[in-house]
GROMACS .gro file of C-alpha atoms in nm:
model
  152
    1MET     CA    1   0.000   0.000   0.000
    2ALA     CA    2   0.132   0.343  -0.095
    3LYS     CA    3   0.220   0.608   0.155
    4ARG     CA    4  -0.047   0.876   0.209
    5ILE     CA    5   0.023   1.245   0.147
    6GLN     CA    6  -0.070   1.530   0.381
    7LEU     CA    7  -0.241   1.827   0.214
    8VAL     CA    8  -0.409   2.147   0.325
    9LEU     CA    9  -0.740   2.208   0.150
   10THR     CA   10  -0.786   2.546  -0.017
   11GLN     CA   11  -1.158   2.491  -0.085
   12ASP     CA   12  -1.440   2.293   0.078
   13ILE     CA   13  -1.463   1.942  -0.064
   14ILE     CA   14  -1.761   1.722   0.017
   15LYS     CA   15  -1.668   1.406   0.210
   16LEU     CA   16  -1.309   1.526   0.253
   17GLY     CA   17  -1.309   1.847   0.456
   18LYS     CA   18  -1.341   2.222   0.473
   19SER     CA   19  -1.101   2.489   0.356
   20GLY     CA   20  -0.795   2.499   0.579
   21ASP     CA   21  -0.829   2.139   0.702
   22LEU     CA   22  -0.525   1.913   0.709
   23VAL     CA   23  -0.611   1.586   0.533
   24GLU     CA   24  -0.429   1.269   0.432
   25VAL     CA   25  -0.509   1.134   0.088
   26ALA     CA   26  -0.373   0.882  -0.157
   27PRO     CA   27  -0.080   1.010  -0.364
   28GLY     CA   28  -0.262   0.963  -0.694
   29TYR     CA   29  -0.568   1.157  -0.576
   30ALA     CA   30  -0.342   1.441  -0.465
   31ARG     CA   31  -0.116   1.440  -0.772
   32ASN     CA   32  -0.385   1.392  -1.036
   33TYR     CA   33  -0.684   1.580  -0.901
   34LEU     CA   34  -0.647   1.797  -0.589
   35ILE     CA   35  -0.320   1.978  -0.662
   36PRO     CA   36  -0.373   2.043  -1.040
   37LYS     CA   37  -0.722   2.185  -0.976
   38SER     CA   38  -0.585   2.406  -0.692
   39LEU     CA   39  -0.816   2.240  -0.440
   40ALA     CA   40  -0.527   2.165  -0.205
   41THR     CA   41  -0.160   2.242  -0.144
   42ARG     CA   42   0.116   2.035   0.010
   43ALA     CA   43   0.143   2.068   0.387
   44THR     CA   44   0.463   2.257   0.466
   45PRO     CA   45   0.547   2.407   0.806
   46ALA     CA   46   0.490   2.761   0.671
   47ILE     CA   47   0.146   2.673   0.532
   48LEU     CA   48   0.052   2.498   0.857
   49LYS     CA   49   0.141   2.813   1.052
   50GLN     CA   50  -0.065   3.022   0.811
   51VAL     CA   51  -0.364   2.788   0.851
   52GLU     CA   52  -0.332   2.805   1.230
   53ARG     CA   53  -0.331   3.187   1.217
   54ARG     CA   54  -0.646   3.185   1.003
   55ARG     CA   55  -0.817   2.949   1.247
   56GLU     CA   56  -0.729   3.175   1.539
   57ILE     CA   57  -0.866   3.482   1.357
   58GLU     CA   58  -1.187   3.293   1.278
   59ARG     CA   59  -1.218   3.177   1.640
   60GLN     CA   60  -1.179   3.537   1.761
   61ARG     CA   61  -1.445   3.653   1.512
   62GLN     CA   62  -1.686   3.383   1.631
   63LEU     CA   63  -1.628   3.483   1.994
   64GLU     CA   64  -1.701   3.845   1.905
   65LEU     CA   65  -2.024   3.748   1.726
   66LYS     CA   66  -2.134   3.542   2.026
   67GLN     CA   67  -2.065   3.834   2.260
   68GLN     CA   68  -2.275   4.065   2.040
   69ALA     CA   69  -2.556   3.808   2.044
   70GLN     CA   70  -2.542   3.794   2.426
   71GLU     CA   71  -2.570   4.174   2.441
   72GLN     CA   72  -2.868   4.168   2.202
   73LYS     CA   73  -3.033   3.901   2.415
   74ALA     CA   74  -2.996   4.114   2.727
   75ALA     CA   75  -3.140   4.417   2.546
   76LEU     CA   76  -3.437   4.218   2.413
   77GLU     CA   77  -3.520   4.063   2.748
   78LYS     CA   78  -3.502   4.406   2.915
   79VAL     CA   79  -3.809   4.513   2.717
   80GLU     CA   80  -4.123   4.375   2.889
   81SER     CA   81  -4.330   4.300   2.579
   82PHE     CA   82  -4.377   4.410   2.222
   83GLN     CA   83  -4.722   4.518   2.103
   84ILE     CA   84  -4.856   4.444   1.758
   85ALA     CA   85  -5.187   4.602   1.653
   86LYS     CA   86  -5.414   4.400   1.422
   87GLN     CA   87  -5.768   4.438   1.294
   88VAL     CA   88  -6.015   4.230   1.494
   89GLY     CA   89  -6.334   4.049   1.390
   90GLU     CA   90  -6.581   3.845   1.591
   91ALA     CA   91  -6.472   3.657   1.906
   92GLU     CA   92  -6.142   3.849   1.919
   93ALA     CA   93  -6.018   3.672   1.606
   94ILE     CA   94  -5.766   3.875   1.411
   95PHE     CA   95  -5.768   3.924   1.035
   96GLY     CA   96  -5.465   3.753   0.885
   97THR     CA   97  -5.184   3.642   1.110
   98VAL     CA   98  -4.881   3.785   1.284
   99THR     CA   99  -4.574   3.724   1.071
  100THR     CA  100  -4.208   3.706   1.162
  101GLN     CA  101  -4.151   4.015   0.945
  102GLU     CA  102  -4.393   4.215   1.161
  103VAL     CA  103  -4.221   4.096   1.478
  104ALA     CA  104  -3.879   4.193   1.336
  105GLU     CA  105  -4.010   4.540   1.242
  106VAL     CA  106  -4.161   4.597   1.590
  107ILE     CA  107  -3.832   4.494   1.754
  108GLN     CA  108  -3.647   4.732   1.522
  109GLN     CA  109  -3.879   5.021   1.614
  110ILE     CA  110  -3.896   4.966   1.990
  111ALA     CA  111  -3.558   4.821   2.084
  112GLY     CA  112  -3.357   4.953   1.789
  113LEU     CA  113  -3.207   4.609   1.723
  114GLU     CA  114  -3.169   4.451   1.380
  115VAL     CA  115  -3.303   4.094   1.404
  116ASP     CA  116  -3.315   3.846   1.117
  117ARG     CA  117  -3.675   3.739   1.063
  118ARG     CA  118  -3.562   3.385   0.973
  119GLY     CA  119  -3.438   3.338   1.329
  120ILE     CA  120  -3.776   3.423   1.483
  121THR     CA  121  -4.008   3.140   1.586
  122ILE     CA  122  -4.363   3.236   1.677
  123PRO     CA  123  -4.664   3.020   1.759
  124ASP     CA  124  -4.973   3.022   1.537
  125ILE     CA  125  -5.143   3.349   1.636
  126SER     CA  126  -5.508   3.387   1.544
  127LYS     CA  127  -5.660   3.570   1.844
  128LEU     CA  128  -5.579   3.864   2.066
  129GLY     CA  129  -5.355   3.791   2.362
  130THR     CA  130  -5.000   3.747   2.477
  131TYR     CA  131  -4.768   3.499   2.308
  132GLU     CA  132  -4.407   3.390   2.354
  133ALA     CA  133  -4.164   3.412   2.064
  134GLU     CA  134  -3.812   3.272   2.042
  135ILE     CA  135  -3.544   3.466   1.860
  136LYS     CA  136  -3.230   3.277   1.760
  137LEU     CA  137  -2.946   3.529   1.769
  138TYR     CA  138  -2.653   3.287   1.740
  139THR     CA  139  -2.604   2.910   1.732
  140ASP     CA  140  -2.660   2.864   2.105
  141VAL     CA  141  -2.801   3.206   2.203
  142THR     CA  142  -3.179   3.241   2.195
  143ALA     CA  143  -3.392   3.512   2.351
  144LYS     CA  144  -3.755   3.473   2.455
  145VAL     CA  145  -3.978   3.777   2.415
  146SER     CA  146  -4.341   3.840   2.488
  147ILE     CA  147  -4.562   3.958   2.201
  148GLN     CA  148  -4.893   4.121   2.288
  149VAL     CA  149  -5.146   4.126   2.005
  150VAL     CA  150  -5.394   4.413   2.053
  151ALA     CA  151  -5.687   4.552   1.855
  152SER     CA  152  -5.609   4.845   1.626
   0.00000   0.00000   0.00000
């Protein structure tokens, strides 16, 4: 069996690894496919140091993003509840529904925070009342806010 070659990937490759990963592959795969197509480079000490620096910079950036998400969570939970006014019909049933876009706009107006509507999870709202919504700010940072639906 042939000796395996260590390479550093320059692009994400499915079933092999992400950009910057150190991988061991067969010599033919490296020589005939990965290196000619500039998908990987040979692992030298200088390239390994460069990859480690990039990983450290990315780790610092992720820490900073998590810290910002924690601050946003604290600011969102400081506000008691957000009010959304909707038209009401019989038996306190609202016309239409409360959308994540409306919740994001209300948060922008009241708290002054930019929240991605795709990270907002709300229950099915069809009547007046108070509901809980979850807002995913980061991978493991979620804030719970109270939404009060009132008649306009």
